[in-house]
Coordinates of C-alpha atoms and ligand atoms in Angstrom, one line a residue:
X1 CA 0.0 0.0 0.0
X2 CA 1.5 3.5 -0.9
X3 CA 1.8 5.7 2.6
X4 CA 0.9 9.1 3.0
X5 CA 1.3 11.6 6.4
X6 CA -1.8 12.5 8.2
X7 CA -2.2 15.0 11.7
X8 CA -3.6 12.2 13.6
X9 CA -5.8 13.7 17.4
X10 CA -4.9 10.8 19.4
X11 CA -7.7 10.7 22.6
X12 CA -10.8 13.1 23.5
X13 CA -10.6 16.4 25.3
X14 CA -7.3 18.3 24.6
X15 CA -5.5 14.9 23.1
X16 CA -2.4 15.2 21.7
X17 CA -2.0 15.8 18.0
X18 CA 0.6 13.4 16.3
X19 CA 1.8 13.8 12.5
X20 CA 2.3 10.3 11.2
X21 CA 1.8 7.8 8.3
X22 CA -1.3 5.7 6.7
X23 CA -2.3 4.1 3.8
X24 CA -3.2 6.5 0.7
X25 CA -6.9 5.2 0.3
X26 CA -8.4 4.0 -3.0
X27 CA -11.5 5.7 -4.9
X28 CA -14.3 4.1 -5.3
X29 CA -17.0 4.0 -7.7
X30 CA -17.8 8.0 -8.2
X31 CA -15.0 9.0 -6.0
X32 CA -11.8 10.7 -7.0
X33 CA -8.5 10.7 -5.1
X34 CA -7.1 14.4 -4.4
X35 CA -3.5 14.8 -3.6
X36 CA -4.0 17.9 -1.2
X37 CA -2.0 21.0 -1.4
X38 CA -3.8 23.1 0.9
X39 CA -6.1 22.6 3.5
X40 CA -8.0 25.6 5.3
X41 CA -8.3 25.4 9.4
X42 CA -11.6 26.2 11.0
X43 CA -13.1 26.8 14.5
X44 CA -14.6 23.4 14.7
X45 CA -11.3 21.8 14.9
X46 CA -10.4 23.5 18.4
X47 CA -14.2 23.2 19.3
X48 CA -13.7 19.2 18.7
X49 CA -10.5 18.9 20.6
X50 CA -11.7 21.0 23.8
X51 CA -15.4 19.1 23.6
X52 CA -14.9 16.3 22.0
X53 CA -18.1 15.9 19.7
X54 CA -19.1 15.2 15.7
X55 CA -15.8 12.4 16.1
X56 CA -17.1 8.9 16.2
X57 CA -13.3 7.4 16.6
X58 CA -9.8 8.2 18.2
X59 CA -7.5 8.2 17.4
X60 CA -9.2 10.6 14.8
X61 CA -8.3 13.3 11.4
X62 CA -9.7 16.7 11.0
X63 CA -10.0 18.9 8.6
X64 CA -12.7 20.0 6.4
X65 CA -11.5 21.8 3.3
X66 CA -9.4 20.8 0.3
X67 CA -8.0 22.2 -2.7
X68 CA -5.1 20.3 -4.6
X69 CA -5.0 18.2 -7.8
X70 CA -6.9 15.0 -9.0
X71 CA -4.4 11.7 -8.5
X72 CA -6.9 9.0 -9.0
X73 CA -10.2 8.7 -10.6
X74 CA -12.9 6.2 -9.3
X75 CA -15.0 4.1 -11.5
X76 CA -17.4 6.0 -13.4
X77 CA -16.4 9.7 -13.0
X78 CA -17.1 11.7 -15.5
X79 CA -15.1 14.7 -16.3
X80 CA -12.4 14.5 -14.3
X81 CA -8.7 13.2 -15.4
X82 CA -5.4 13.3 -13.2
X83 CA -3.6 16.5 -12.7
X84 CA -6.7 18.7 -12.9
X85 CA -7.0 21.6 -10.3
X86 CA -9.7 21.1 -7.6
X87 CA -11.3 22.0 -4.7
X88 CA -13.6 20.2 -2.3
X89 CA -15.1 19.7 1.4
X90 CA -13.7 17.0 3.2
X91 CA -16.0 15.2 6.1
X92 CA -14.7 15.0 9.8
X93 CA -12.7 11.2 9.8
X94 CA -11.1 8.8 8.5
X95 CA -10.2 8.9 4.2
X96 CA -12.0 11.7 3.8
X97 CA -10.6 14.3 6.2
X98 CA -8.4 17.0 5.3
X99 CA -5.3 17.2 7.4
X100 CA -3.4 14.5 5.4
X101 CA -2.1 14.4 1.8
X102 CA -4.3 12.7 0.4
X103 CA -7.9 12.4 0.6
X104 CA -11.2 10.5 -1.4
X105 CA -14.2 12.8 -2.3
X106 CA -17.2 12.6 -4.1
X107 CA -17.0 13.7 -7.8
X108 CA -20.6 15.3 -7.6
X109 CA -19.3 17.8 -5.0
X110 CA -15.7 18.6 -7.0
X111 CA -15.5 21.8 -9.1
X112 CA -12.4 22.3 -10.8
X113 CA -10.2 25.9 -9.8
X114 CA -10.0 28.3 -12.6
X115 CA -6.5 29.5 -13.4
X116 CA -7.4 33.1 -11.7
X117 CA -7.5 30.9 -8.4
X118 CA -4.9 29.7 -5.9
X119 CA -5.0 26.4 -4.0
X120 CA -4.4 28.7 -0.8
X121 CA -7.5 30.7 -1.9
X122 CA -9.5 27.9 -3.1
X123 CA -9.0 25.8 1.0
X124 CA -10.8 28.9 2.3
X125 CA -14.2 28.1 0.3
X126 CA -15.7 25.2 0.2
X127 CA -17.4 24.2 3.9
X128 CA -17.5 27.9 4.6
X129 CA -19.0 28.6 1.5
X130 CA -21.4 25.6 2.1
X131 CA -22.7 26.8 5.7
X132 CA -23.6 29.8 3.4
X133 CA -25.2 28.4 0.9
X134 CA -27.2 25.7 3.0
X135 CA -28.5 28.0 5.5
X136 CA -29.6 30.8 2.9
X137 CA -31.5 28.3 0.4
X138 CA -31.8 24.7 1.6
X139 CA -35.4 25.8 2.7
X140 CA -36.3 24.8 -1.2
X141 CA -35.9 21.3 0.1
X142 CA -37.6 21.9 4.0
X143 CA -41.3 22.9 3.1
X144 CA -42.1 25.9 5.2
X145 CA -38.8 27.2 5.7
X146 CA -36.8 30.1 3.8
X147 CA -37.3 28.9 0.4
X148 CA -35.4 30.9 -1.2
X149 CA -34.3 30.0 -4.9
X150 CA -29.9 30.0 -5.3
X151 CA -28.8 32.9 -7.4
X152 CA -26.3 30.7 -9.2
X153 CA -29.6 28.6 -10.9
X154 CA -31.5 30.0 -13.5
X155 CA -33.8 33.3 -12.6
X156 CA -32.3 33.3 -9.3
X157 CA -30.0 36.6 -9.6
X158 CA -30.8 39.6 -8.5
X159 CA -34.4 38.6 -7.7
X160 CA -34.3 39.3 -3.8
X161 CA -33.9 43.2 -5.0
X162 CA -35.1 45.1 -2.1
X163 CA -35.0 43.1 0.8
X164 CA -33.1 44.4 2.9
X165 CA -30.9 41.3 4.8
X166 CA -28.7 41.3 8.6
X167 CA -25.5 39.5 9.2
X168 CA -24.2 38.9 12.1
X169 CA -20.1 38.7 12.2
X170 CA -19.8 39.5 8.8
X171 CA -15.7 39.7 8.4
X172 CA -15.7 35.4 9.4
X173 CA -15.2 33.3 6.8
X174 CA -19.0 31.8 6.6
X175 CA -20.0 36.0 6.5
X176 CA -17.9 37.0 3.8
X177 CA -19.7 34.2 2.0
X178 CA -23.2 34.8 2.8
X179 CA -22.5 38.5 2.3
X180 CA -21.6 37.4 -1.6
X181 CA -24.3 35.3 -2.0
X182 CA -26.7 37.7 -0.9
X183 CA -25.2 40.3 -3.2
X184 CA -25.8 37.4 -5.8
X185 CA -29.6 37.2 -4.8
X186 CA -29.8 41.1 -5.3
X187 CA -30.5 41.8 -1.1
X188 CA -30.6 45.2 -0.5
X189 CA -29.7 47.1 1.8
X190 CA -26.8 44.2 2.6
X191 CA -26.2 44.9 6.6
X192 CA -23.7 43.5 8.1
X193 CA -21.5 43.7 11.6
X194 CA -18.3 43.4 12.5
X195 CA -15.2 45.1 14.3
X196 CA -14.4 48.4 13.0
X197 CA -11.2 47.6 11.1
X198 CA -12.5 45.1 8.8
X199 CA -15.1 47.7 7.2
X200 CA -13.3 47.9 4.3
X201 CA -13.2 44.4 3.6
X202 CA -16.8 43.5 4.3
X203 CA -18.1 46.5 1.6
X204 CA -15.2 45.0 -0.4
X205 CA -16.9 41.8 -0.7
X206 CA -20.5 43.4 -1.2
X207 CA -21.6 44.9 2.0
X208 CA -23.6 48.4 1.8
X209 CA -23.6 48.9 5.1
X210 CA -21.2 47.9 8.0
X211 CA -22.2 48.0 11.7
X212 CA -19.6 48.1 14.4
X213 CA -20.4 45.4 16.6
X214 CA -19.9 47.3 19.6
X215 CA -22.7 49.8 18.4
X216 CA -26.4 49.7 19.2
X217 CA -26.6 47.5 16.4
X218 CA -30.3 46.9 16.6
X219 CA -31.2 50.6 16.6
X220 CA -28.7 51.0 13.3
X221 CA -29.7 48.3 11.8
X222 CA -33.4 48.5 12.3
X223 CA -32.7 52.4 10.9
X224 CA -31.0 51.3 7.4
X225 CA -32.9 48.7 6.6
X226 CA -36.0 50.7 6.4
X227 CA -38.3 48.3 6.1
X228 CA -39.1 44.7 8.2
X229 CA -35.9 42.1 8.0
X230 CA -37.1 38.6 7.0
X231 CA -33.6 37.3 6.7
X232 CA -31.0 37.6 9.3
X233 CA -28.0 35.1 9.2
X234 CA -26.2 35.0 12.5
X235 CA -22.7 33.7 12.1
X236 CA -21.5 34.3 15.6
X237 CA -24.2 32.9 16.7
X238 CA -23.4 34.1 20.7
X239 CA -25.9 34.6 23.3
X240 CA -25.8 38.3 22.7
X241 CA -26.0 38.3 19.0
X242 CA -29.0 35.7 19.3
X243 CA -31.2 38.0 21.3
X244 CA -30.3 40.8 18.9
X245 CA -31.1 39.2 16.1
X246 CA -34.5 37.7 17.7
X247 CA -35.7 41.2 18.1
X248 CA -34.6 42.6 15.3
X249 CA -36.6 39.8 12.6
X250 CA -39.5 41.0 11.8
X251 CA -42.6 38.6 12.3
X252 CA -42.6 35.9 9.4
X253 CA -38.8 36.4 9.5
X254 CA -36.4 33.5 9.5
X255 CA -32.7 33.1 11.5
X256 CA -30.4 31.4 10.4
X257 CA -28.0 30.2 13.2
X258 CA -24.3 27.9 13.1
X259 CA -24.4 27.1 16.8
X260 CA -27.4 25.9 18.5
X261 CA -30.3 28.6 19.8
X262 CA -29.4 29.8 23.6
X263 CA -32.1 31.9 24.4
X264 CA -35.9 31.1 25.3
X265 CA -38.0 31.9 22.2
X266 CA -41.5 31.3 23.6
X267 CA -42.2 35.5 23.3
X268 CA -41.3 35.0 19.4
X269 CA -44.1 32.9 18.3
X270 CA -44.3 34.1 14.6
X271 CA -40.8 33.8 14.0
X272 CA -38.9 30.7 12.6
X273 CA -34.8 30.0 13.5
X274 CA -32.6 27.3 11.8
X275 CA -29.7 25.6 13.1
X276 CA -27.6 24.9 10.0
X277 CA -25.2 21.7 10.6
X278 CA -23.4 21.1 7.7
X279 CA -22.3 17.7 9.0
X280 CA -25.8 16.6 10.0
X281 CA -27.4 18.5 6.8
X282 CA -25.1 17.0 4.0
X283 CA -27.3 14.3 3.1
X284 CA -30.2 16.4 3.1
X285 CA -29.0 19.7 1.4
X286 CA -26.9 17.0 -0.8
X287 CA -29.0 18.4 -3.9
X288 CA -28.5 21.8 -3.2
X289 CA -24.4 21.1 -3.0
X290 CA -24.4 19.0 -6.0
X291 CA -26.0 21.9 -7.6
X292 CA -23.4 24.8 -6.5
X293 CA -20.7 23.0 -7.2
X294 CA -21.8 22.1 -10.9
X295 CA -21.4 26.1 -11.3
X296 CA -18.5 26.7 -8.8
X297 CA -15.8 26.8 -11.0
X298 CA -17.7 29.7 -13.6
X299 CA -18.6 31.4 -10.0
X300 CA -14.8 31.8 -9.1
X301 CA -13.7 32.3 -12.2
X302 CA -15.7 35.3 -13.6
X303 CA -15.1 37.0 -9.4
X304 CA -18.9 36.4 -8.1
X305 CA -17.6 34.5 -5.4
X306 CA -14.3 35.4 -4.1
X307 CA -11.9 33.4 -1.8
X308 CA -11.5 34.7 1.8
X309 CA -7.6 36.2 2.1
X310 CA -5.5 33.7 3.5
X311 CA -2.0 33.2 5.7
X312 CA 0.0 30.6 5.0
X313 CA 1.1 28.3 8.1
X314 CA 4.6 26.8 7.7
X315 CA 5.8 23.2 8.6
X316 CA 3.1 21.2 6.6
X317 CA 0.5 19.4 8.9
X318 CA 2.4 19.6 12.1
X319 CA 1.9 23.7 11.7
X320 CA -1.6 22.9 11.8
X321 CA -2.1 22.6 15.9
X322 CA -0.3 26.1 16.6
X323 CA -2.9 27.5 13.9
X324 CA -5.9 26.2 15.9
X325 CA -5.0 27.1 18.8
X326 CA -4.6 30.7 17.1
X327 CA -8.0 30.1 16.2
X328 CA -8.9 29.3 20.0
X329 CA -7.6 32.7 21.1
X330 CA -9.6 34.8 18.9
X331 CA -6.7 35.9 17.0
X332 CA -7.9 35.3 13.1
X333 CA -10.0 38.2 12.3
X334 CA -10.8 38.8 8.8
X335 CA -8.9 35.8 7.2
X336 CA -8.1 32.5 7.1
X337 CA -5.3 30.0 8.2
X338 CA -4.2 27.2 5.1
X339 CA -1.5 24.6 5.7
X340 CA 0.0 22.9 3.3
X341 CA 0.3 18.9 4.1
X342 CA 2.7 18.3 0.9
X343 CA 5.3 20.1 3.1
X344 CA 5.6 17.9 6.3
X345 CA 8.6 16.5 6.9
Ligands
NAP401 N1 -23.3 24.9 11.8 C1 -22.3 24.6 10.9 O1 -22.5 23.6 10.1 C2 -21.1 25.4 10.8 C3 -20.3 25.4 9.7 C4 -19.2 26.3 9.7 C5 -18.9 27.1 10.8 N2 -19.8 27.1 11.9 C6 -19.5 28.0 13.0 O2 -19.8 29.3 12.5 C7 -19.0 30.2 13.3 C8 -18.3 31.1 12.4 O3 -17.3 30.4 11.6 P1 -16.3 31.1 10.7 O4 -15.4 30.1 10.1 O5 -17.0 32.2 9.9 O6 -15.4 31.9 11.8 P2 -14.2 32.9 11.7 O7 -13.8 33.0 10.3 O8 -13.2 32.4 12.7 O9 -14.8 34.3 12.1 C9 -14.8 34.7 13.4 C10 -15.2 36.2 13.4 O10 -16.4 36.3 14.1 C11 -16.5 37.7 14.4 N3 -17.3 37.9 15.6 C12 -17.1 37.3 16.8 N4 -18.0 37.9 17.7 C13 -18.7 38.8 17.0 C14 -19.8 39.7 17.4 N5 -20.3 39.7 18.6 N6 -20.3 40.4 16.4 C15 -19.8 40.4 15.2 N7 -18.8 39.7 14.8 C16 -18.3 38.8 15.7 C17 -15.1 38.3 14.5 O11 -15.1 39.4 13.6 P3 -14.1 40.7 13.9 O12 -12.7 40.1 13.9 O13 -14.5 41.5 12.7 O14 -14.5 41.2 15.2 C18 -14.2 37.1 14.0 O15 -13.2 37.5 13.2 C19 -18.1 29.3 14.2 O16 -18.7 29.3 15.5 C20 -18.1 28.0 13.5 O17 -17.8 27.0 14.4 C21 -20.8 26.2 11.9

């Protein structure tokens, strides 16, 4: 069996991490092989080491985005070859994890990278880009829910003109996404919070408007939008961002959360919150993935979607730990941490 190096958390609860070697799976039927050249770091990997949940086994591989080149096609695949340019999610475990050198993925959810794209850029999109994208539209598939119809399928752009639409912690990765995809959908006016200094970035990226989140952010935001907010996505998803976002929604309104709700919502009767879980969604917003990523590659190349900024971590897969624990502290603000696992010595 050919061997490849992997970042291996040995136990539960603040384990150790341990770079070392495994076999270099084999696709199967569908699947393709992707030697990986860089893999993005996210909260949920310090998240799973202090708390110890999503892992079924120790000891266990993280890592949940990919970009790197195609080494082996499975049975099947269509339009794929070796060598080409890709970018994928990986899932928590096991082959398909992202903090080894080489992992299997499902060629329905592969898009090839335009040339105009790094593989450093391209590790920052996809399960950020996928929180985004779930939560916003996945209520097509959940009767009842948002329902709204994904700019990047036909008459979807623009046709949200109008609406006015709240994010909370817009300069994180999964805000800089839902602010693009928003800006895709035509939302208008396109609020967003976040700490002063990454302004700039957030109206870079499509934001009209940019609340410090230090201000009175419901009285600022209740002022631009200037007329009821049916859409608020809360990224931070905190206890304090929860009960802002709660009373801002107007009745009918739906919130769209990445951590579970915290507060009691029995005075909100006529207002709806989802808990996005990529992990727990993927089977069920599976059509809705399958369908960005048939128009990812046209959507990076021609700038409608556009890569968070990145830092490079040094040392391959064992710089990986000193980058979540970065993470941990609050110290990424604005962009986003890639190793590359080719490097490890
Ligand atoms: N449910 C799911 O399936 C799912 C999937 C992906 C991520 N998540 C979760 O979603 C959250 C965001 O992930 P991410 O990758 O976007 O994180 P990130 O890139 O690390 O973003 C963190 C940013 O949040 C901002 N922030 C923190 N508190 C804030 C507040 N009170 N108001 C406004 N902004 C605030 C900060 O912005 P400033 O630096 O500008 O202050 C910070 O830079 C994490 O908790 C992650 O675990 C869940």
């Amino acid at each position: 069996m050919v061997q490849q190096k992997a970042l291996f958390l040995e136990t539960p609860v603040n384990g150790e991490w341990v770079v070392r070697t495994r076999d270099v799976p084999k696709p199967g039927p569908g699947e393709l092989l992707v030697k990986i050249r860089a893999a993005a770091l996210n909260p949920v990997e310090w998240k799973i080491r202090a708390f110890d949940f999503r892992v079924e086994k120790y000891p266990a591989i993280l890592g949940s985005d990919s970009a790197g080149t195609v080494e082996e096609v499975g049975q099947g695949v269509q339009g794929f070859t070796k060598g080409d340019r890709v970018l994928h999610q990986g899932s928590i475990n096991d082959d398909k994890a992202t903090f080894q050198q080489y992992a299997i993925v499902s060629a329905e959810i592969t898009a090839k990278l335009p040339l105009n794209i790094s593989f450093d850029e391209a590790a920052s999109v996809p399960a950020c880009l996928a929180t985004a994208a779930v939560g916003l539209y996945n209520g097509r598939h959940k009767p009842g829910l948002t329902k709204l119809t994904p700019p990047w399928e036909e008459g979807g752009k623009n046709i949200y003109a109008g609406q006015p639409i709240v994010i909370f912690g817009g300069s994180g990765s999964v805000g800089q996404y839902v602010i693009q995809l928003a800006k895709l959908s035509g939302f208008s006016p396109i609020i967003a919070t976040a700490s002063q200094h990454n302004a700039e970035l957030l109206k870079s990226v499509g934001a009209t408007h940019v609340i410090d989140r230090n201000a009175d952010v419901l009285a600022e935001a209740t002022k631009i939008a200037g007329s009821p907010v049916k859409i608020v996505f809360d990224t931070v998803s905190a206890k304090d961002t929860q009960t802002q976002a709660w009373e801002l929604l107007a009745p009918g309104g739906v919130l769209l959360l990445v951590l579970p709700q915290q507060i009691d919502t029995a005075k909100y009767p006529n207002k709806t919150a989802i808990a996005i879980n990529i992990d727990r969604n993927v089977p069920d917003g599976r059509p809705l993935v399958v369908s960005l990523y048939s128009k990812l590659t046209q959507l990076l190349a021609d700038g409608s979607i556009k890569p968070n900024r990145i830092e490079a971590l040094p040392d391959g897969l064992a710089g990986i730990p000193a980058g979540v624990e970065r993470i941990a502290r609050n110290e990424v603000s604005g962009f986003k941490l890639v190793a590359h696992p080719q490097e490890t010595a």
